Every structure is written in structure tokens, then in C-alpha cells.
């Protein structure tokens, strides 16, 4: 559809019931609405749901939806398979055998809520709300609901993606961008305009750098991949930076097959070329940027020749691609998960922003625009914190408090490793309950999955609210709550623009939506706050209508700094309007996101003055916030902890570089493995191996292969293919086998193919952010009959025989802490001091020195 108007003109609008949100057709009720998890996805596309007797039977794309123009990926096209799946949880259930035995008794919702209420209240009495951990996964339709619930109802500050070292998804990009720009950035593919590619101000980017991201398979972070395909059809050129050849690489002017984990060196070399060759945008740098001198000095020696050695690239290709990006007016950078999953995470994100800024590509048509949640409806991560008692809030296990990382407190989530330490060692205090809502912790997010499983066994009470019975639930849950799926919930999303609504048109046994569960339990645990909402729709309207109550749904994106709302958005749609109003029909575009050059128009600063939402009002190439956060203010490269450069001796044993987690069309993380269509298309986990590598190690296409490092091993099926080079293999993540044995130790085979047998907790980048899980080393060898399987090794010895546990940075303190407690000492958590109950003397746990009284 290179000609957008032609496409629009070709639609028979009447046949698609333009102007209606619901109608009858061939015995079906058809509803025009949006999909948003479950099952998971980061975006929300326009769907026509065909239902009969409260059951979804068919799903089609809605060509009248301007967000997606009727395109759907296979995950929405098979939605009926997912929501009607007999494997789904039908009723609340209580564990009836031991953990891992998969024995359950059906209970009523009231019994489930009673039990949760009484356990939570007991923990408040004995340990305080901070002894409860709230766990969510990635950005599904729970991201504003659950942090609010955790803080306001469970009264805990400890909310996070548990098991996920270094916040190594999205948080580095969010913080790495908010510091220099004041707001988050995405590539402008016209998505903020209702008239889309036909918009008069918009133009397609001349060049898009698709960097550590595969937008077609992942549609990640509120960004739909086919928007960029449309740009390519309109002439956009591509630079692909990826160790794997993708759809983008095939069409690229430059495909830079970077060695995994070395992108920061490449980014610094691009900056070097652009500054040394005077290719930057002088007007933008002079008028709008701060810190140029500091940046120029920092990258002065980081030449393409220097980076070429590190990145395994040709220096001329680095130079040529840098020139191409710098010459594009506009150019844009589409960054992805690989930015977060390396040790350089924060520095790399900064380098990416520096590149956008010095080339004058920020907030211009077809560049990297700065975005807010639609209509500035944004229940930030701290939206419920006023309802957590201050003494419990002070004990938030962030990187700084839990791991003593300097600065270390700029991510809103609690520190995953800090939580792991608290569970494993009871330090600085023990954990008594875990509330999981939207995470299959064992199968997917947990680095060092076996270690996390053993740790979680120590938590006395675990509740998991999920639509399916997962390995995590079988292994660890005491209560499971059946969650309603997308077509079964009334909800809304404002992750960028437009605002979109979901409407309930189906139901499944006793499954309840996340909003219903939260309101219901919230009313029991904190009636003062939750009592104002009768139901899910009231709760959603509070979110959308922010500010009508005594507290606001709008807070900053991180604890310091962050996307500040202008406070000037007066009109905000209600859920009912979003769903049914003929001007909306499920979606509404807002003016803020559709406006370019917002800094010049005074739209970023609370007082309406010209400038960006940064301390200096400029695009900060060497951000003040980085300094405040204890980070280097200029970009640099950190070599992966294990690599041909940092550990050449290890390469004899583990000669290959291992990257993992590239998304596939069929699955969202560990989801969708139950669906026959998906498994027909993608039956087994696949590891990509270059033909030369396969020959060297006796690997055959289609045969099972062990991938092993100094931590553990897992097996996947080899796909022998030249899309990766002979030094690199690329494995999938999130695999379990719902068709197999559920009970422990097998647990649906969750450990058999899990690359997180090989990833490590407590290995993180600067500021405790970023982890090197896309850049490990490994060896590969064919699976033989009779080989001992991962679950057997884990069941026998707790972990792989050659496994070594990564210590916490506070290991010494933990040991002293336990010795002191055994000797009858007391501990002051907030001061990190031991107290002798006899004399009242205090010693600092860290230094071991006596603390002067007073
Ligand atoms: N080795 C390796 N590991 C990785 C990655 C990688 O690249 N490599 N990627 C990592 C990344 S980036 C992330 S973000 C994490 C993701 O990790 P998670 O987000 O924890 O992903 P899942 O394991 O799919 O668990 C999600 C669970 O939530 C349920 N669910 C889906 N939608 C909803 C909903 O709306 N409400 C509720 N209550 N439940 C829902 C699903 O049924 C599923 O069981 O994994 C990480 N793990
Ligand atoms: N279908 C589907 N969609 C998803 C998800 C899913 O599980 N399934 N998960 C969602 C989540 S939580 C996230 S975070 C996003 C992630 O989605 P993306 O940001 O697209 O990330 P990935 O698919 O992990 O990897 C993207 C590319 O990075 C390449 N890569 C690997 N290592 C490196 C490296 O060191 N440097 C560079 N430059 N590239 C590297 C891979 O080969 C791959 O092509 O997707 C979201 N969308
Ligand atoms: S990206 Fe795919 S799964 Fe996600 S909402 Fe759109 S069509 Fe559905
Ligand atoms: Mo993610």
C-alpha cells in the first residue's frame, strides 16, 4: 500500500460498518475493539471479534482502524484458539499436595480472597508490607494496574520483574533516554496522526537504523513493525545492526553483523566519525544541545578502526554507515532489546540518544519523536506509593538499598537481585509472600532459573494470577487465580498513542479480569482507597480521567526526573466514550503526540517555557542526571564479562558466542505453547548455527543440540543456516512443553531448553543496570540418547554439577549478619547496624566499626 490514499479509497466502508462499534452479522455479534493481553503482546491492534453465545469464534483485522489498517499477526488471528483453550484455568484453586505435585482443589473466589486477605494482614502485623513481593512480567495489560495495587492494597514498595537481573528490558532505554531528552523517544512512522501516512506534516524517515530490534516479529514496546515496512515502501533506507540476518538486513544499505554485546563501541565510533568529519547538525547542536564538547572529547579516540576490532566489523562499513545516517534528513534509530541486554546498557542508550540529538533528528517529522502516554493518562510506577506506610516504603529493595550500588536508585522497579538476595538470605529482611500477576517466572524472565526456583521454595505463600497453569504455578504456587483474557475484559491502554479501549464480549468459566481481581481484593485490603470503585470500569475511568479523585494517576516515569506531563491536556475520554462514541470507536488520538518541535512550542516544561524537559532545558549530550545517578556522563564500551577479548582462555573451552531471545512470530515469551497452530508452525525450540560451525562440531540440521557454558546447559533443535556467522549461535527463550509431564522435577520441561540455565544473577552493568545475556560464550555438541537431562541434574544436585553461584556484592555483610544474629545480636535494617541488646552498642555491618552514640 505504497499509496495510502489509494488503500483508503479501496475499502468498502459500509461493508465494514463504518461508524458502528457493534453489529449483528450472519448469526454472530461483531465487535469493533482492540486486543491487549492476555495473551501477551506489547501493542494493541484493531480487531473485529465475532462472538456467539459469549464465545469468541473468529477474529479479523479492522481495515478502518488507523493504527494498523486491518493487518493482524498470527497471534491475534488465532485468538479464538487461545481464549477457548481447554488448558485454561477455570476456577480459583488451592494447592492440595506438595509444591510440584500438581494437586489442586477447586475453591470459590470468596475463599481465595479470604485466604489472601488474612495472610496479608498477618504479614503486615509480623513483618510489614515490605515482606511481600509483587511480580509482573513485561508490558502487558497490567502495567499500571498492578504497581498501584501492590502499593495501595498490599502496601509494599517491592514491585518488579523478578529474576530479571539488571532490569535488562526497556528500563535502560527509558532511563537512558529520559536523562538526556526528558522524555521517551520512538521512530516517527506517522503513528501519532489519525490520517497516518497521508498527514501533511509527516514525511517518511530517509534512513532508519534498525538496531538490536526485529520490529516485525516483536512489535515491541507499543510499536508496530509493519509501520516501518510501509516506510520502506515509501522509500526509507535501512541500516541493520544485528548479528543475525533479518528481513531488514536483507533489504539494508548496510548490514553490520556486529559481535553480540559490542554495540556501544560501534555507537561511539559512529559519534567519532560524525563529529570528526563535521557531519553533525550545527544548528541543532548550537541551539538545542548541551555538553557537545564533553562528548566530542570522550569519543575523539574511538575511531572506526578501534571499533572494527572490537565489533568484528569492517572499519569502512562503520564509516560509510555513519555517514549515511548523518546525511539523512531525517534519520531515525529504531532501538531494541539488545540495547538493554548487554553490560554497556546505560552507556549504549546514551550513545544512541547522542546520535539522534547531534544529527538534529529529535522531535522532527520522520525522526525520533518524543512521546507521552495518550492524553497524558499515565499511572506511573509510583502511583500508589502514598498509600504504602512510609516505614515500609523506606525499605524498598532497590539497587542502592539492597545491593549498595552507588546512585543506583533511578529505576522505579525494586531490584530483582535485591529481591533474590532477600529471599535466599533473609537479608536485609525475609520475604513472606509473593504475588505474581503476569509472569511465568521460572520459564522465562529468571536469569539462573534453577537458582530462582530453589530460592522461591523458601517463600511461605505464593499466589499466581494467570490464565494458564504454568511451570511456575505447579512448582511454587499455593493459590492460582484464573485470569480473564483479552476479549473478556473491560480495559484501556494509553501506552503511547492513540488511547485504546478493550470491551468484554466473552467469558470463560469463573475467570475474572485483572481489574476485577484488583478492585475486589483492594476493597478488602484498603477500602479507603479502593472503596471508591464499584467495578472494573470505575477503576479504568479513574486511570483515564486522572485527577478527579483526591489522588492522581499521573506520576513521573522514574523516581527522579522523567516524562512529566504538561498538565494541559483538558479533554480525556472516558472508557464508555472510547468504546462507543462514533467519533472514537475504540481509539482516540491526542494532540500532544501529534505535534512536532514541542520544545520550541513550550510543550515540555511545566512553566510553558521553550526547551526540553531536562534540568538544562536542552538535549543533554552529557546528562546531569547520569552524574546524579552515579553513571559516566559520556558513552563508552564495556566488554562482555566472557568473550574472546575479556576471557581468551575461556574460548578454548567455550569457543562460540551465544546470543538468545530473538522473538518469533508465533510466541509471546513463554505463552502460546499450548496452541496447535503455533506448534505446527514452530514445533520445537531452535538454535541457529552457521553451516561451517555445524560441520566443525558434528551438528545436523533438525537434530537436538546441547548448548553449554560454565554455568549450565540446555538443548534446542539446530537450524543450520548462514544468517549467523561461524562464531555465533542464536538460541530461543521461553520454552516449556504444556503437552508434557507437569509434575516436579520435570515441570513441563521448563528447564530442558531454557537458555537461562546459562545466564547469571548478580552480573549487571554500570548502576546495576543491563545484563550480558545477549553476549555469552558457549560450546555446542549433539544430544545423545541417554544424556542426563537438565531437570535431572537440577533435581539431584540442586543445579548443574559444574555450576558456580554468582555472589551478591554484599556477600561478606550477609555472612557477618548471620553470625551476629546467631550470637543474639539485633539488626537495624534502615541503618544497616547491628545492636548488642545487652549494651546497646551499635556496629556498622558494612565496616564492622562501632558507631558513635547519637
Ligand atoms: N534468555 C532470555 N530470557 C529472557 C529474554 C531473552 O531475550 N532471553 N527476554 C526477557 C524479557 S525482555 C522479558 S520482558 C521477560 C518476560 O517475562 P514474562 O513477562 O514473565 O513472560 P512469560 O514467561 O510469558 O510470563 C507471562 C505470564 O503472564 C500470563 N499473562 C499474559 N497476559 C496476562 C495478563 O494480561 N494478565 C495476567 N494476569 N497474566 C497474563 C501468561 O499466561 C504467562 O504465563 O523474559 C525475559 N527472558
Ligand atoms: N512475538 C513476540 N513479540 C514480542 C515478545 C515475544 O516474546 N514474542 N517479547 C516482547 C518483549 S518483552 C520485548 S523486550 C521485545 C523485544 O523485541 P526486540 O527488541 O525486537 O528484541 P529481540 O527479538 O530479542 O532481538 C532483536 C534482534 O537483536 C539481535 N541481537 C541479538 N544480540 C544482539 C546484539 O548483541 N547486538 C545487536 N545489535 N543485536 C543483537 C537479534 O538477532 C534480533 O534480531 O519484544 C516484545 N514482543
Ligand atoms: S501485534 Fe499481533 S498480537 Fe499484537 S495486537 Fe497486533 S496483531 Fe495482535
Ligand atoms: Mo522485554
PDB file of N, CA, C and O and ligand atoms in Angstrom, residues 37-40 136-138 140-142 161 164 168-169 337 341 437-441 443-447 465-468 470 483 489 514 660-663 668-671 733 754-756 759 773-774, ligand 1:
ATOM      1  N   UNK A  37      -3.324  -7.886  25.976  1.00  0.00           N
ATOM      2  CA  UNK A  37      -3.196  -9.143  26.699  1.00  0.00           C
ATOM      3  C   UNK A  37      -4.285  -9.430  27.733  1.00  0.00           C
ATOM      4  O   UNK A  37      -4.876  -8.486  28.229  1.00  0.00           O
ATOM      5  N   UNK A  38      -4.431 -10.710  28.131  1.00  0.00           N
ATOM      6  CA  UNK A  38      -3.776 -11.891  27.594  1.00  0.00           C
ATOM      7  C   UNK A  38      -4.464 -12.391  26.321  1.00  0.00           C
ATOM      8  O   UNK A  38      -5.653 -12.147  26.189  1.00  0.00           O
ATOM      9  N   UNK A  39      -3.779 -13.143  25.469  1.00  0.00           N
ATOM     10  CA  UNK A  39      -2.356 -13.478  25.547  1.00  0.00           C
ATOM     11  C   UNK A  39      -1.523 -12.247  25.230  1.00  0.00           C
ATOM     12  O   UNK A  39      -2.005 -11.301  24.616  1.00  0.00           O
ATOM     13  N   UNK A  40      -0.272 -12.298  25.639  1.00  0.00           N
ATOM     14  CA  UNK A  40       0.576 -11.121  25.651  1.00  0.00           C
ATOM     15  C   UNK A  40       0.897 -10.555  24.298  1.00  0.00           C
ATOM     16  O   UNK A  40       0.929 -11.251  23.276  1.00  0.00           O
ATOM     17  N   UNK A 136       5.494  -8.849  38.276  1.00  0.00           N
ATOM     18  CA  UNK A 136       4.833  -8.783  36.975  1.00  0.00           C
ATOM     19  C   UNK A 136       5.871  -9.123  35.919  1.00  0.00           C
ATOM     20  O   UNK A 136       7.073  -9.126  36.184  1.00  0.00           O
ATOM     21  N   UNK A 137       5.396  -9.383  34.711  1.00  0.00           N
ATOM     22  CA  UNK A 137       6.328  -9.608  33.615  1.00  0.00           C
ATOM     23  C   UNK A 137       6.453  -8.347  32.786  1.00  0.00           C
ATOM     24  O   UNK A 137       6.406  -7.229  33.311  1.00  0.00           O
ATOM     25  N   UNK A 138       6.570  -8.523  31.494  1.00  0.00           N
ATOM     26  CA  UNK A 138       6.770  -7.380  30.608  1.00  0.00           C
ATOM     27  C   UNK A 138       5.488  -6.568  30.448  1.00  0.00           C
ATOM     28  O   UNK A 138       4.447  -6.908  31.028  1.00  0.00           O
ATOM     29  N   UNK A 140       2.511  -5.986  29.635  1.00  0.00           N
ATOM     30  CA  UNK A 140       1.188  -6.447  29.224  1.00  0.00           C
ATOM     31  C   UNK A 140       0.144  -5.513  29.818  1.00  0.00           C
ATOM     32  O   UNK A 140       0.483  -4.497  30.428  1.00  0.00           O
ATOM     33  N   UNK A 141      -1.111  -5.899  29.712  1.00  0.00           N
ATOM     34  CA  UNK A 141      -2.194  -5.049  30.190  1.00  0.00           C
ATOM     35  C   UNK A 141      -2.352  -5.184  31.703  1.00  0.00           C
ATOM     36  O   UNK A 141      -3.381  -5.640  32.212  1.00  0.00           O
ATOM     37  N   UNK A 142      -1.339  -4.791  32.394  1.00  0.00           N
ATOM     38  CA  UNK A 142      -1.309  -4.937  33.844  1.00  0.00           C
ATOM     39  C   UNK A 142      -0.314  -3.940  34.404  1.00  0.00           C
ATOM     40  O   UNK A 142      -0.152  -3.794  35.595  1.00  0.00           O
ATOM     41  N   UNK A 161       9.934  -7.072  37.996  1.00  0.00           N
ATOM     42  CA  UNK A 161      10.000  -8.319  37.235  1.00  0.00           C
ATOM     43  C   UNK A 161      11.043  -9.166  37.938  1.00  0.00           C
ATOM     44  O   UNK A 161      12.228  -8.868  37.869  1.00  0.00           O
ATOM     45  N   UNK A 164      14.969 -11.092  36.994  1.00  0.00           N
ATOM     46  CA  UNK A 164      15.468 -10.475  35.775  1.00  0.00           C
ATOM     47  C   UNK A 164      16.571  -9.464  36.112  1.00  0.00           C
ATOM     48  O   UNK A 164      16.310  -8.282  36.298  1.00  0.00           O
ATOM     49  N   UNK A 168      16.969  -5.766  32.641  1.00  0.00           N
ATOM     50  CA  UNK A 168      17.525  -5.708  31.290  1.00  0.00           C
ATOM     51  C   UNK A 168      16.474  -5.834  30.195  1.00  0.00           C
ATOM     52  O   UNK A 168      16.618  -6.572  29.235  1.00  0.00           O
ATOM     53  N   UNK A 169      15.410  -5.130  30.370  1.00  0.00           N
ATOM     54  CA  UNK A 169      14.454  -4.910  29.299  1.00  0.00           C
ATOM     55  C   UNK A 169      13.833  -3.539  29.486  1.00  0.00           C
ATOM     56  O   UNK A 169      13.170  -3.288  30.501  1.00  0.00           O
ATOM     57  N   UNK A 337      15.732  -4.475  22.190  1.00  0.00           N
ATOM     58  CA  UNK A 337      16.117  -5.140  23.433  1.00  0.00           C
ATOM     59  C   UNK A 337      17.621  -5.357  23.564  1.00  0.00           C
ATOM     60  O   UNK A 337      18.156  -5.381  24.683  1.00  0.00           O
ATOM     61  N   UNK A 341      20.246  -5.650  26.919  1.00  0.00           N
ATOM     62  CA  UNK A 341      20.793  -6.942  27.342  1.00  0.00           C
ATOM     63  C   UNK A 341      22.279  -7.025  27.049  1.00  0.00           C
ATOM     64  O   UNK A 341      22.766  -7.962  26.418  1.00  0.00           O
ATOM     65  N   UNK A 437       1.462 -11.672  39.065  1.00  0.00           N
ATOM     66  CA  UNK A 437       0.358 -11.361  38.158  1.00  0.00           C
ATOM     67  C   UNK A 437       0.992 -11.005  36.815  1.00  0.00           C
ATOM     68  O   UNK A 437       1.526  -9.918  36.652  1.00  0.00           O
ATOM     69  N   UNK A 438       0.998 -11.933  35.928  1.00  0.00           N
ATOM     70  CA  UNK A 438       1.526 -11.801  34.565  1.00  0.00           C
ATOM     71  C   UNK A 438       2.995 -12.133  34.432  1.00  0.00           C
ATOM     72  O   UNK A 438       3.720 -11.476  33.697  1.00  0.00           O
ATOM     73  N   UNK A 439       3.456 -13.166  35.103  1.00  0.00           N
ATOM     74  CA  UNK A 439       4.821 -13.627  34.852  1.00  0.00           C
ATOM     75  C   UNK A 439       4.918 -15.128  35.054  1.00  0.00           C
ATOM     76  O   UNK A 439       4.413 -15.661  36.038  1.00  0.00           O
ATOM     77  N   UNK A 440       5.578 -15.767  34.097  1.00  0.00           N
ATOM     78  CA  UNK A 440       5.906 -17.184  34.249  1.00  0.00           C
ATOM     79  C   UNK A 440       7.388 -17.225  34.631  1.00  0.00           C
ATOM     80  O   UNK A 440       8.263 -17.500  33.824  1.00  0.00           O
ATOM     81  N   UNK A 441       7.595 -16.894  35.889  1.00  0.00           N
ATOM     82  CA  UNK A 441       8.936 -16.583  36.396  1.00  0.00           C
ATOM     83  C   UNK A 441       9.987 -17.632  36.054  1.00  0.00           C
ATOM     84  O   UNK A 441      11.084 -17.300  35.602  1.00  0.00           O
ATOM     85  N   UNK A 443      10.017 -20.009  33.730  1.00  0.00           N
ATOM     86  CA  UNK A 443      10.241 -20.399  32.339  1.00  0.00           C
ATOM     87  C   UNK A 443      10.884 -19.308  31.518  1.00  0.00           C
ATOM     88  O   UNK A 443      11.369 -19.574  30.426  1.00  0.00           O
ATOM     89  N   UNK A 444      10.843 -18.082  31.998  1.00  0.00           N
ATOM     90  CA  UNK A 444      11.200 -17.008  31.073  1.00  0.00           C
ATOM     91  C   UNK A 444      12.092 -15.922  31.645  1.00  0.00           C
ATOM     92  O   UNK A 444      13.236 -15.780  31.239  1.00  0.00           O
ATOM     93  N   UNK A 445      11.623 -15.107  32.583  1.00  0.00           N
ATOM     94  CA  UNK A 445      12.467 -13.963  32.940  1.00  0.00           C
ATOM     95  C   UNK A 445      13.667 -14.292  33.817  1.00  0.00           C
ATOM     96  O   UNK A 445      14.619 -13.519  33.830  1.00  0.00           O
ATOM     97  N   UNK A 446      13.621 -15.402  34.552  1.00  0.00           N
ATOM     98  CA  UNK A 446      14.648 -15.594  35.568  1.00  0.00           C
ATOM     99  C   UNK A 446      16.006 -15.984  35.016  1.00  0.00           C
ATOM    100  O   UNK A 446      16.178 -17.076  34.459  1.00  0.00           O
ATOM    101  N   UNK A 447      16.974 -15.077  35.193  1.00  0.00           N
ATOM    102  CA  UNK A 447      18.357 -15.441  34.919  1.00  0.00           C
ATOM    103  C   UNK A 447      18.719 -16.456  35.990  1.00  0.00           C
ATOM    104  O   UNK A 447      18.391 -16.264  37.140  1.00  0.00           O
ATOM    105  N   UNK A 465      -1.722 -15.220  39.592  1.00  0.00           N
ATOM    106  CA  UNK A 465      -2.929 -14.918  38.804  1.00  0.00           C
ATOM    107  C   UNK A 465      -2.553 -14.946  37.330  1.00  0.00           C
ATOM    108  O   UNK A 465      -1.830 -14.071  36.852  1.00  0.00           O
ATOM    109  N   UNK A 466      -3.030 -15.951  36.622  1.00  0.00           N
ATOM    110  CA  UNK A 466      -2.607 -16.186  35.229  1.00  0.00           C
ATOM    111  C   UNK A 466      -3.750 -16.911  34.519  1.00  0.00           C
ATOM    112  O   UNK A 466      -4.509 -17.644  35.146  1.00  0.00           O
ATOM    113  N   UNK A 467      -3.906 -16.739  33.220  1.00  0.00           N
ATOM    114  CA  UNK A 467      -4.954 -17.509  32.537  1.00  0.00           C
ATOM    115  C   UNK A 467      -4.636 -19.001  32.439  1.00  0.00           C
ATOM    116  O   UNK A 467      -5.542 -19.811  32.261  1.00  0.00           O
ATOM    117  N   UNK A 468      -3.371 -19.351  32.547  1.00  0.00           N
ATOM    118  CA  UNK A 468      -2.984 -20.756  32.357  1.00  0.00           C
ATOM    119  C   UNK A 468      -2.254 -21.320  33.573  1.00  0.00           C
ATOM    120  O   UNK A 468      -1.689 -20.567  34.369  1.00  0.00           O
ATOM    121  N   UNK A 470       0.960 -22.759  34.728  1.00  0.00           N
ATOM    122  CA  UNK A 470       2.319 -22.670  34.193  1.00  0.00           C
ATOM    123  C   UNK A 470       3.294 -23.486  35.044  1.00  0.00           C
ATOM    124  O   UNK A 470       2.964 -23.880  36.170  1.00  0.00           O
ATOM    125  N   UNK A 483      -7.350 -15.926  35.288  1.00  0.00           N
ATOM    126  CA  UNK A 483      -7.458 -14.561  34.779  1.00  0.00           C
ATOM    127  C   UNK A 483      -8.178 -14.548  33.431  1.00  0.00           C
ATOM    128  O   UNK A 483      -7.924 -15.382  32.567  1.00  0.00           O
ATOM    129  N   UNK A 489     -12.338  -8.742  28.977  1.00  0.00           N
ATOM    130  CA  UNK A 489     -12.063  -7.701  29.977  1.00  0.00           C
ATOM    131  C   UNK A 489     -12.420  -6.314  29.457  1.00  0.00           C
ATOM    132  O   UNK A 489     -12.290  -6.028  28.277  1.00  0.00           O
ATOM    133  N   UNK A 514      -7.980  -8.880  35.405  1.00  0.00           N
ATOM    134  CA  UNK A 514      -7.018  -8.291  36.339  1.00  0.00           C
ATOM    135  C   UNK A 514      -7.640  -7.122  37.097  1.00  0.00           C
ATOM    136  O   UNK A 514      -7.449  -6.973  38.302  1.00  0.00           O
ATOM    137  N   UNK A 660      20.744 -14.792  22.517  1.00  0.00           N
ATOM    138  CA  UNK A 660      19.480 -15.514  22.679  1.00  0.00           C
ATOM    139  C   UNK A 660      18.302 -14.564  22.715  1.00  0.00           C
ATOM    140  O   UNK A 660      18.461 -13.373  22.930  1.00  0.00           O
ATOM    141  N   UNK A 661      17.144 -15.129  22.500  1.00  0.00           N
ATOM    142  CA  UNK A 661      15.900 -14.404  22.785  1.00  0.00           C
ATOM    143  C   UNK A 661      15.286 -13.676  21.604  1.00  0.00           C
ATOM    144  O   UNK A 661      14.290 -12.988  21.786  1.00  0.00           O
ATOM    145  N   UNK A 662      15.875 -13.781  20.415  1.00  0.00           N
ATOM    146  CA  UNK A 662      15.235 -13.152  19.249  1.00  0.00           C
ATOM    147  C   UNK A 662      13.800 -13.662  19.141  1.00  0.00           C
ATOM    148  O   UNK A 662      13.547 -14.863  19.214  1.00  0.00           O
ATOM    149  N   UNK A 663      12.860 -12.745  18.995  1.00  0.00           N
ATOM    150  CA  UNK A 663      11.439 -13.120  19.043  1.00  0.00           C
ATOM    151  C   UNK A 663      10.997 -13.864  17.796  1.00  0.00           C
ATOM    152  O   UNK A 663      11.507 -13.625  16.700  1.00  0.00           O
ATOM    153  N   UNK A 668       4.635 -15.272  22.340  1.00  0.00           N
ATOM    154  CA  UNK A 668       4.994 -14.117  23.155  1.00  0.00           C
ATOM    155  C   UNK A 668       5.623 -14.687  24.420  1.00  0.00           C
ATOM    156  O   UNK A 668       4.944 -15.241  25.275  1.00  0.00           O
ATOM    157  N   UNK A 669       6.930 -14.578  24.513  1.00  0.00           N
ATOM    158  CA  UNK A 669       7.669 -15.175  25.631  1.00  0.00           C
ATOM    159  C   UNK A 669       7.258 -16.635  25.819  1.00  0.00           C
ATOM    160  O   UNK A 669       7.233 -17.388  24.867  1.00  0.00           O
ATOM    161  N   UNK A 670       6.868 -17.002  27.062  1.00  0.00           N
ATOM    162  CA  UNK A 670       6.559 -18.425  27.278  1.00  0.00           C
ATOM    163  C   UNK A 670       5.106 -18.745  26.923  1.00  0.00           C
ATOM    164  O   UNK A 670       4.641 -19.857  27.153  1.00  0.00           O
ATOM    165  N   UNK A 671       4.406 -17.772  26.348  1.00  0.00           N
ATOM    166  CA  UNK A 671       2.992 -18.003  26.025  1.00  0.00           C
ATOM    167  C   UNK A 671       2.829 -18.734  24.689  1.00  0.00           C
ATOM    168  O   UNK A 671       3.776 -18.921  23.944  1.00  0.00           O
ATOM    169  N   UNK A 733      14.231 -18.336  23.672  1.00  0.00           N
ATOM    170  CA  UNK A 733      13.956 -18.351  25.107  1.00  0.00           C
ATOM    171  C   UNK A 733      12.473 -18.673  25.332  1.00  0.00           C
ATOM    172  O   UNK A 733      11.681 -18.704  24.382  1.00  0.00           O
ATOM    173  N   UNK A 754      15.986 -24.172  28.319  1.00  0.00           N
ATOM    174  CA  UNK A 754      15.984 -22.796  28.824  1.00  0.00           C
ATOM    175  C   UNK A 754      17.386 -22.181  28.824  1.00  0.00           C
ATOM    176  O   UNK A 754      18.246 -22.592  29.601  1.00  0.00           O
ATOM    177  N   UNK A 755      17.622 -21.160  27.968  1.00  0.00           N
ATOM    178  CA  UNK A 755      18.946 -20.526  27.978  1.00  0.00           C
ATOM    179  C   UNK A 755      19.271 -19.898  29.330  1.00  0.00           C
ATOM    180  O   UNK A 755      20.434 -19.620  29.619  1.00  0.00           O
ATOM    181  N   UNK A 756      18.246 -19.700  30.153  1.00  0.00           N
ATOM    182  CA  UNK A 756      18.516 -19.114  31.467  1.00  0.00           C
ATOM    183  C   UNK A 756      19.028 -20.137  32.485  1.00  0.00           C
ATOM    184  O   UNK A 756      19.187 -19.815  33.658  1.00  0.00           O
ATOM    185  N   UNK A 759      22.407 -18.204  32.006  1.00  0.00           N
ATOM    186  CA  UNK A 759      22.574 -16.789  32.360  1.00  0.00           C
ATOM    187  C   UNK A 759      22.716 -16.677  33.877  1.00  0.00           C
ATOM    188  O   UNK A 759      22.401 -17.616  34.611  1.00  0.00           O
ATOM    189  N   UNK A 773      23.106 -10.903  28.799  1.00  0.00           N
ATOM    190  CA  UNK A 773      22.522 -12.177  28.373  1.00  0.00           C
ATOM    191  C   UNK A 773      22.407 -12.314  26.861  1.00  0.00           C
ATOM    192  O   UNK A 773      22.100 -13.382  26.378  1.00  0.00           O
ATOM    193  N   UNK A 774      22.645 -11.258  26.114  1.00  0.00           N
ATOM    194  CA  UNK A 774      22.729 -11.431  24.659  1.00  0.00           C
ATOM    195  C   UNK A 774      24.186 -11.559  24.225  1.00  0.00           C
ATOM    196  O   UNK A 774      24.487 -11.459  23.031  1.00  0.00           O
TER     197      UNK A 774
HETATM  198  N1  LIG B   1      17.299 -15.902  27.816  1.00  0.00           N
HETATM  199  C1  LIG B   1      16.413 -14.918  27.683  1.00  0.00           C
HETATM  200  N2  LIG B   1      15.482 -14.750  28.627  1.00  0.00           N
HETATM  201  C2  LIG B   1      14.587 -13.753  28.525  1.00  0.00           C
HETATM  202  C3  LIG B   1      14.595 -12.888  27.411  1.00  0.00           C
HETATM  203  C4  LIG B   1      15.595 -13.069  26.415  1.00  0.00           C
HETATM  204  O1  LIG B   1      15.662 -12.325  25.422  1.00  0.00           O
HETATM  205  N3  LIG B   1      16.470 -14.096  26.590  1.00  0.00           N
HETATM  206  N4  LIG B   1      13.683 -11.859  27.375  1.00  0.00           N
HETATM  207  C5  LIG B   1      13.376 -11.291  28.647  1.00  0.00           C
HETATM  208  C6  LIG B   1      12.404 -10.212  28.584  1.00  0.00           C
HETATM  209  S1  LIG B   1      12.814  -8.897  27.572  1.00  0.00           S
HETATM  210  C7  LIG B   1      11.303 -10.179  29.345  1.00  0.00           C
HETATM  211  S2  LIG B   1      10.360  -8.748  29.341  1.00  0.00           S
HETATM  212  C8  LIG B   1      10.905 -11.329  30.196  1.00  0.00           C
HETATM  213  C9  LIG B   1       9.408 -11.614  30.100  1.00  0.00           C
HETATM  214  O2  LIG B   1       9.000 -12.498  31.037  1.00  0.00           O
HETATM  215  P1  LIG B   1       7.430 -12.609  31.408  1.00  0.00           P
HETATM  216  O3  LIG B   1       6.749 -11.338  31.062  1.00  0.00           O
HETATM  217  O4  LIG B   1       7.338 -13.130  32.789  1.00  0.00           O
HETATM  218  O5  LIG B   1       6.869 -13.651  30.334  1.00  0.00           O
HETATM  219  P2  LIG B   1       6.120 -15.048  30.428  1.00  0.00           P
HETATM  220  O6  LIG B   1       7.016 -16.117  30.860  1.00  0.00           O
HETATM  221  O7  LIG B   1       5.484 -15.230  29.106  1.00  0.00           O
HETATM  222  O8  LIG B   1       5.009 -14.901  31.551  1.00  0.00           O
HETATM  223  C10 LIG B   1       3.842 -14.199  31.384  1.00  0.00           C
HETATM  224  C11 LIG B   1       2.690 -14.923  32.027  1.00  0.00           C
HETATM  225  O9  LIG B   1       1.614 -13.992  32.171  1.00  0.00           O
HETATM  226  C12 LIG B   1       0.405 -14.531  31.650  1.00  0.00           C
HETATM  227  N5  LIG B   1      -0.350 -13.384  31.119  1.00  0.00           N
HETATM  228  C13 LIG B   1      -0.358 -12.902  29.853  1.00  0.00           C
HETATM  229  N6  LIG B   1      -1.098 -11.777  29.783  1.00  0.00           N
HETATM  230  C14 LIG B   1      -1.550 -11.521  31.029  1.00  0.00           C
HETATM  231  C15 LIG B   1      -2.387 -10.506  31.607  1.00  0.00           C
HETATM  232  O10 LIG B   1      -2.816  -9.550  30.944  1.00  0.00           O
HETATM  233  N7  LIG B   1      -2.677 -10.628  32.925  1.00  0.00           N
HETATM  234  C16 LIG B   1      -2.197 -11.647  33.704  1.00  0.00           C
HETATM  235  N8  LIG B   1      -2.527 -11.678  34.989  1.00  0.00           N
HETATM  236  N9  LIG B   1      -1.413 -12.620  33.184  1.00  0.00           N
HETATM  237  C17 LIG B   1      -1.100 -12.552  31.872  1.00  0.00           C
HETATM  238  C18 LIG B   1       0.833 -15.547  30.636  1.00  0.00           C
HETATM  239  O11 LIG B   1      -0.142 -16.568  30.534  1.00  0.00           O
HETATM  240  C19 LIG B   1       2.181 -16.043  31.175  1.00  0.00           C
HETATM  241  O12 LIG B   1       2.053 -17.197  31.952  1.00  0.00           O
HETATM  242  O13 LIG B   1      11.616 -12.503  29.777  1.00  0.00           O
HETATM  243  C20 LIG B   1      12.992 -12.319  29.716  1.00  0.00           C
HETATM  244  N10 LIG B   1      13.645 -13.598  29.485  1.00  0.00           N
END
